[in-house]
Amino acid sequence: MAALGHPGDTPLWDRVAELAEADGYAHDDTLGPAARLRAELAEERAHTLYAEDRDRAARTAMEETAELYEAAGMAWHALVARTRALSWDVVVTDGEDAGEDSGAARSAGPEFWDALDACRREAEQLLEKRIAAHDETGADPGPLPATGPAEGSATAEKYLTVLHCQVFAAYRVALDGAPEIPAPDRERFDALRATLDSEAGRLGVPHQRGAARMFAGDVAARLGDHALAETELRAALKEIEASGRPWRGTRVRALLSQVLLCLGKPEEAAELLHQALAEAVRYEDTHFPMAPTYLLLGHAGTHTGDVAGAVRHFSEAATRFDRQGEPNDAADARLQLADLLARTGRQADAVAVLESVVGDESAAALDERLLAQTRLTLARGLRALDEHLPAAEEFLRLADTVAGWEDGAQTLTLVAAEAATSLALAGRWEAARTAYDRAFAAHAEAPNPPMLLETACEFARLTMDAHGAEAAEEALRRLADADALYAAVPKDDEDFVHWFARGSIHYRRARVLAQADRFAEALPEAEAAVAAFADGGPDGEERRAEAVRIAALVESHGLGRTQAAVARLDEAAARCERAGLSEAAQILTSVREDLAAGATD
């Protein structure tokens, strides 16, 4: 099974290791040399470490494997182990025992590539000298035919594995530079990949041709060329099918499914993901990334409309991440599950999922920013359920957290602003005003004009709703804050929607003044809002229509000029019809009919 690359060998190796490492174990040489057994077990440990993303420890274990194979007189195995250790040395991600350079790309300069080239030349020399690979008993099967290695022979496999390791190293270096891969790195990758492809074809080892195509497809996908990626990955699957080793297609299917999702083919992507999961179970591939695959299935389900399936898959992904001891990935999966539930009208369920994350004992161990995002989403979910006080409490907890971040001022502005609104909605006005002031203080350090403008206008509205006309001056002070925010934004700031901000302030001031029976002041503000929203072109038409409605009501009910108000509404309704806003036109026409009939409401 190991010789064929069958993933089901892993539990068997685990059992072999358990027996060989047990107290009192005496090796039976009829099973093969003890030196070979030690080398094979060391190799399996190295692969396990690598599957766990412990690159530095894996590389060290693979170097030890090479030494053990050398001692056992197994030249091909030793060469493959040395080459693989080198290929794993390009990028180190093992923070536990990697030292200061953990997580950083290691040097891939001339010396590194020279070392890999030396391995390739040694493999070519071994091939030319017709030194056959050792079989599982350690015996030399004898000289190769004069024409070279037989198709699919152990020698060919070992030789191509060395080439594969070269490609893998070039692939990792290329991805480290993506999306702008330096030309030398791209040329090296393309050349080495082409060599693996052609040599695998010459020697009749189709699964290695499939690997070459998979590398090409993966790089194309990372660079955004999804059409090319699909072509390469489908070709890889065909090669693997021809190899008689179907288990090698599991990861290719998972990768192809990601590409298909990007190409808008979620149904086919879901089918491939189901196949990949089924094959991983069938062939006992314990290293296959089951949890991430279920996560992808969840995304596929959201695109196909299979919401129930997507919920199951996101939940399964989270549970599997929990079992693997990956709390951050589990929390992220639940965050995505909650987003789906909220978008499909199950807000209460979404809140329950998020509460399970922040309330779990492992929450303290979560990445601080992931936990902060979860709290923010939870707070907004609670607010959507009109649970304003609990929402405010979550916003305030979050504000205290981000206040301690070196780069947290921008986030603090947003969170404090949302806390202020939620506290006001909950009727906690003293705390709401404190949070409002805190948001503006954070804004002074890290400006966020759009957020604060919205908060100021909303605060003015809530003030009037809660306290009536007697609170008009406070509401107007909030709008004066909005004026100051707007005035401080450069006129040439293209990221700021000037017409929307200006129109929103005028619109809210018109309503505050109307609620305070200050109609003569309210009408010019409403008209200013109409003009500002008109500057937004098609994007502002619907808001312009609403501003016209308010202007007409103020003009008719407040100033007694019903005929002028009716004319204003007629013009606006016709404009909405021309813009294709039939619902807005209908609303304006209904108001116009009420005014013409003498309605006073």
Coordinates of N, CA, C and O in Angstrom, one line a residue, residues 498-511 521-555 564-565 567-573 575-576 578 588:
H498 N -20.4 62.3 -1.0 CA -20.8 63.6 -0.5 C -22.3 63.8 -0.6 O -22.9 64.4 0.3
W499 N -22.9 63.5 -1.8 CA -24.3 63.8 -2.0 C -25.2 63.1 -0.9 O -26.1 63.7 -0.4
F500 N -24.8 61.9 -0.6 CA -25.6 61.1 0.3 C -25.5 61.7 1.7 O -26.5 61.8 2.4
A501 N -24.3 62.0 2.1 CA -24.1 62.6 3.5 C -24.8 63.9 3.6 O -25.5 64.2 4.6
R502 N -24.6 64.8 2.6 CA -25.3 66.1 2.7 C -26.8 66.0 2.7 O -27.5 66.6 3.5
G503 N -27.3 65.1 1.8 CA -28.8 64.9 1.8 C -29.3 64.3 3.1 O -30.4 64.7 3.5
S504 N -28.6 63.4 3.7 CA -29.1 62.7 4.9 C -29.2 63.7 6.0 O -30.1 63.7 6.8
I505 N -28.2 64.6 6.1 CA -28.2 65.7 7.2 C -29.4 66.6 7.0 O -30.1 66.9 8.0
H506 N -29.6 67.1 5.8 CA -30.7 68.0 5.6 C -32.0 67.3 5.8 O -32.9 67.9 6.3
Y507 N -32.1 66.1 5.3 CA -33.4 65.3 5.5 C -33.7 65.2 7.0 O -34.9 65.4 7.4
R508 N -32.7 64.8 7.8 CA -33.0 64.6 9.2 C -33.3 65.9 9.9 O -34.2 65.9 10.8
R509 N -32.6 66.9 9.5 CA -32.9 68.2 10.2 C -34.3 68.7 9.8 O -35.0 69.3 10.7
A510 N -34.7 68.5 8.6 CA -36.1 68.8 8.2 C -37.1 68.1 9.0 O -38.1 68.7 9.5
R511 N -36.9 66.9 9.3 CA -37.9 66.1 10.1 C -37.9 66.5 11.6 O -38.9 66.6 12.2
E521 N -38.7 76.7 9.0 CA -37.3 76.3 8.9 C -37.2 74.9 8.3 O -36.2 74.6 7.7
A522 N -38.2 74.1 8.5 CA -38.1 72.7 8.0 C -38.2 72.6 6.5 O -37.4 71.8 5.9
L523 N -39.0 73.4 5.8 CA -39.1 73.3 4.4 C -37.8 73.6 3.6 O -37.5 72.8 2.7
P524 N -37.1 74.6 3.9 CA -35.8 74.8 3.2 C -34.8 73.6 3.4 O -34.1 73.3 2.5
E525 N -34.9 73.0 4.6 CA -34.0 71.9 4.8 C -34.5 70.7 3.9 O -33.6 70.0 3.4
A526 N -35.8 70.5 3.8 CA -36.3 69.4 3.0 C -35.9 69.6 1.5 O -35.5 68.7 0.8
E527 N -36.0 70.9 1.1 CA -35.7 71.2 -0.3 C -34.2 71.0 -0.5 O -33.8 70.6 -1.6
A528 N -33.4 71.3 0.5 CA -31.9 71.1 0.3 C -31.6 69.6 0.2 O -30.7 69.2 -0.5
A529 N -32.4 68.8 1.0 CA -32.2 67.4 0.9 C -32.6 66.9 -0.5 O -31.9 66.0 -1.1
V530 N -33.7 67.4 -1.1 CA -34.1 67.1 -2.5 C -33.0 67.3 -3.4 O -32.6 66.5 -4.3
A531 N -32.4 68.5 -3.3 CA -31.3 68.9 -4.3 C -30.1 68.1 -4.1 O -29.4 67.7 -5.1
A532 N -29.7 67.7 -2.8 CA -28.5 66.9 -2.6 C -28.7 65.5 -3.2 O -27.8 65.0 -3.8
F533 N -29.8 64.9 -2.9 CA -30.1 63.6 -3.4 C -30.1 63.5 -4.9 O -29.7 62.6 -5.6
A534 N -30.6 64.6 -5.5 CA -30.6 64.7 -7.0 C -29.2 64.7 -7.6 O -29.0 64.2 -8.7
D535 N -28.2 65.2 -6.8 CA -26.8 65.1 -7.3 C -26.3 63.7 -7.3 O -25.3 63.4 -8.0
G536 N -27.0 62.8 -6.7 CA -26.6 61.4 -6.7 C -27.0 60.6 -8.0 O -26.7 59.5 -8.2
G537 N -27.7 61.3 -8.9 CA -28.1 60.7 -10.1 C -29.1 59.5 -9.9 O -29.9 59.6 -8.9
P538 N -29.0 58.5 -10.7 CA -30.0 57.3 -10.5 C -29.9 56.7 -9.0 O -30.9 56.3 -8.5
D539 N -28.7 56.7 -8.4 CA -28.5 56.2 -7.1 C -29.3 57.0 -6.0 O -29.6 56.5 -5.0
G540 N -29.5 58.3 -6.3 CA -30.2 59.1 -5.3 C -31.7 59.3 -5.6 O -32.3 60.0 -4.8
E541 N -32.2 58.8 -6.6 CA -33.6 59.1 -7.0 C -34.6 58.6 -5.9 O -35.6 59.4 -5.6
E542 N -34.4 57.5 -5.4 CA -35.4 57.0 -4.4 C -35.4 57.9 -3.1 O -36.4 58.2 -2.6
R543 N -34.2 58.2 -2.7 CA -34.1 59.1 -1.5 C -34.6 60.5 -1.8 O -35.2 61.2 -1.0
R544 N -34.4 60.9 -3.1 CA -35.0 62.3 -3.5 C -36.5 62.2 -3.4 O -37.1 63.2 -2.9
A545 N -37.1 61.1 -3.8 CA -38.5 61.0 -3.7 C -39.0 61.1 -2.3 O -40.0 61.8 -2.0
E546 N -38.3 60.5 -1.4 CA -38.7 60.5 0.1 C -38.6 61.9 0.6 O -39.4 62.4 1.4
A547 N -37.5 62.6 0.2 CA -37.3 64.0 0.6 C -38.5 64.9 0.1 O -38.9 65.8 0.8
V548 N -38.9 64.6 -1.1 CA -40.0 65.4 -1.7 C -41.3 65.1 -0.9 O -42.1 66.1 -0.6
R549 N -41.5 63.9 -0.5 CA -42.7 63.6 0.3 C -42.7 64.4 1.6 O -43.8 65.0 2.0
I550 N -41.6 64.5 2.3 CA -41.5 65.3 3.5 C -41.7 66.7 3.2 O -42.5 67.4 4.0
A551 N -41.1 67.2 2.2 CA -41.3 68.7 1.8 C -42.8 69.0 1.6 O -43.3 70.0 2.0
A552 N -43.5 68.1 0.9 CA -44.9 68.3 0.6 C -45.7 68.3 1.8 O -46.6 69.1 2.0
L553 N -45.5 67.4 2.7 CA -46.2 67.3 4.0 C -46.0 68.6 4.8 O -46.9 69.1 5.4
V554 N -44.7 69.0 4.9 CA -44.4 70.2 5.7 C -45.1 71.4 5.0 O -45.7 72.3 5.7
E555 N -45.1 71.5 3.7 CA -45.6 72.6 3.0 C -47.2 72.7 3.1 O -47.8 73.7 3.3
A564 N -49.5 74.0 -3.7 CA -48.1 73.9 -4.1 C -47.5 72.5 -3.7 O -46.7 72.0 -4.5
A565 N -48.0 72.0 -2.6 CA -47.5 70.7 -2.2 C -48.0 69.6 -3.2 O -47.2 68.7 -3.6
A567 N -48.6 70.1 -6.4 CA -47.9 70.2 -7.6 C -46.5 69.6 -7.5 O -45.9 69.0 -8.4
R568 N -45.9 69.8 -6.3 CA -44.6 69.2 -6.0 C -44.6 67.7 -6.1 O -43.7 67.1 -6.7
L569 N -45.7 67.1 -5.6 CA -45.8 65.7 -5.6 C -46.1 65.1 -7.0 O -45.6 64.1 -7.4
D570 N -46.9 65.9 -7.8 CA -47.2 65.5 -9.2 C -45.9 65.4 -10.0 O -45.6 64.4 -10.7
E571 N -45.0 66.4 -9.9 CA -43.8 66.4 -10.6 C -42.8 65.3 -10.2 O -42.2 64.6 -11.0
A572 N -42.8 65.0 -8.9 CA -41.9 64.0 -8.3 C -42.4 62.6 -8.7 O -41.6 61.7 -9.1
A573 N -43.7 62.4 -8.7 CA -44.3 61.1 -9.1 C -44.0 60.8 -10.6 O -43.6 59.6 -10.9
R575 N -41.5 61.9 -12.3 CA -40.0 61.7 -12.4 C -39.7 60.3 -11.9 O -38.9 59.6 -12.6
C576 N -40.4 59.8 -10.9 CA -40.1 58.4 -10.5 C -40.6 57.4 -11.5 O -39.9 56.4 -11.7
R578 N -40.6 57.8 -14.7 CA -39.6 57.8 -15.8 C -38.3 57.1 -15.4 O -37.6 56.5 -16.2
L588 N -46.0 58.5 -3.6 CA -46.1 59.9 -3.8 C -47.5 60.3 -4.3 O -48.1 61.3 -3.9

